[in-house]
Amino acid sequence: MKFFVDTADIDAIRELHELGMVDGVTTNPSLIMKSGRDIKEVTKEICELIPGPVSAETVALDAEGMIAEGRELAKIGDNIAIKVPLTWAGLQACKVLTGEGRMVNVTLCFSANQALLAAKAGATFISPFVGRLDDINIDGMDLIAEIRQVYDNYDFSTEILTASIRSANHMKEAALIGADVATAPPNVIKAMANHVLTDKGLDAFMADWAKTGQSII
Ligand code: E4P
């Protein structure tokens, strides 16, 4: 499973990138707002740091506007994936932009039917939001499993990009289901390294080592 980082925080992206943990980056208007940076400036910096797909989101609500904004965002770097919402206008924009050979990430997906439409419109990525479904007491991971089955039934090449990930457990579940990509905030990716028995075991080793009075260097 590919790891995308869901942030516009350059330092956080760099730290994970140095460990080889970053296959791509996703941003959205809220993350750009949180960064306090200019969208083109910060997205260009990310594109130069990370060779993989960098999603930048359009904000127009009509297809023409999304297409114009998508073309503008694509000028930032060859690795830009234009993000459009899963609306009828977004699907129209997706069809046009992918027809021009650009990567398109169709976002705000909450049903398998929406994912099916995105695949038919040629989406490069579909972004189902698991955390926001969990928030309303619907199991977000069930949606990932449904989309996996639908796409595999018909050999769609659209990649399932599990989004709105809130926990390390979400990462494991996405990987078990066979999502192509998971995008997560940096703290969630780092939390995957944690285990209470690792901490406990390390404490015991340190205590015993201290009793030996030895040093390695
Ligand atoms: C990713 O593309 C989405 O923008 C993001 O994962 C949304 O996450 P949230 O529901 O935690 O805001």
PDB file of N, CA and C in Angstrom, residues 14 26 32 69 76 79 104 140 149 165 176 193 213:
ATOM      1  N   ARG A  14       8.862  16.476   5.020  1.00  0.00           N
ATOM      2  CA  ARG A  14      10.294  16.204   4.861  1.00  0.00           C
ATOM      3  C   ARG A  14      10.755  15.118   5.839  1.00  0.00           C
ATOM      4  N   THR A  26      -1.396  14.618  -0.117  1.00  0.00           N
ATOM      5  CA  THR A  26      -2.723  15.168  -0.424  1.00  0.00           C
ATOM      6  C   THR A  26      -2.915  16.456   0.379  1.00  0.00           C
ATOM      7  N   ILE A  32      -4.611  23.811   3.420  1.00  0.00           N
ATOM      8  CA  ILE A  32      -3.898  25.015   2.943  1.00  0.00           C
ATOM      9  C   ILE A  32      -4.133  26.147   3.945  1.00  0.00           C
ATOM     10  N   GLU A  69      -9.339  25.898 -13.197  1.00  0.00           N
ATOM     11  CA  GLU A  69      -8.475  25.869 -12.003  1.00  0.00           C
ATOM     12  C   GLU A  69      -7.531  24.663 -12.043  1.00  0.00           C
ATOM     13  N   ILE A  76       1.856  23.948 -11.734  1.00  0.00           N
ATOM     14  CA  ILE A  76       2.777  23.993 -10.579  1.00  0.00           C
ATOM     15  C   ILE A  76       3.842  22.908 -10.695  1.00  0.00           C
ATOM     16  N   ASN A  79       3.877  16.501 -11.306  1.00  0.00           N
ATOM     17  CA  ASN A  79       3.314  15.476 -10.417  1.00  0.00           C
ATOM     18  C   ASN A  79       2.032  15.925  -9.715  1.00  0.00           C
ATOM     19  N   VAL A 104      -6.158  12.904 -11.962  1.00  0.00           N
ATOM     20  CA  VAL A 104      -7.287  13.504 -11.239  1.00  0.00           C
ATOM     21  C   VAL A 104      -7.647  12.632 -10.029  1.00  0.00           C
ATOM     22  N   GLY A 140     -16.651   3.267   8.006  1.00  0.00           N
ATOM     23  CA  GLY A 140     -15.977   3.743   6.794  1.00  0.00           C
ATOM     24  C   GLY A 140     -15.229   2.647   6.060  1.00  0.00           C
ATOM     25  N   GLN A 149     -14.183  -4.365  -4.071  1.00  0.00           N
ATOM     26  CA  GLN A 149     -14.873  -5.450  -4.778  1.00  0.00           C
ATOM     27  C   GLN A 149     -15.404  -4.985  -6.133  1.00  0.00           C
ATOM     28  N   ILE A 165      -8.328   9.429   7.232  1.00  0.00           N
ATOM     29  CA  ILE A 165      -7.817   8.424   8.170  1.00  0.00           C
ATOM     30  C   ILE A 165      -7.507   9.099   9.490  1.00  0.00           C
ATOM     31  N   LEU A 176      -5.244  -4.288   4.883  1.00  0.00           N
ATOM     32  CA  LEU A 176      -5.815  -5.636   4.849  1.00  0.00           C
ATOM     33  C   LEU A 176      -6.849  -5.770   3.729  1.00  0.00           C
ATOM     34  N   ALA A 193       4.161   3.132  14.613  1.00  0.00           N
ATOM     35  CA  ALA A 193       5.373   2.525  15.195  1.00  0.00           C
ATOM     36  C   ALA A 193       5.172   2.145  16.659  1.00  0.00           C
ATOM     37  N   GLY A 213      26.627  -3.168  33.950  1.00  0.00           N
ATOM     38  CA  GLY A 213      27.724  -2.199  34.094  1.00  0.00           C
ATOM     39  C   GLY A 213      28.547  -2.070  32.821  1.00  0.00           C
TER      40      GLY A 213
END
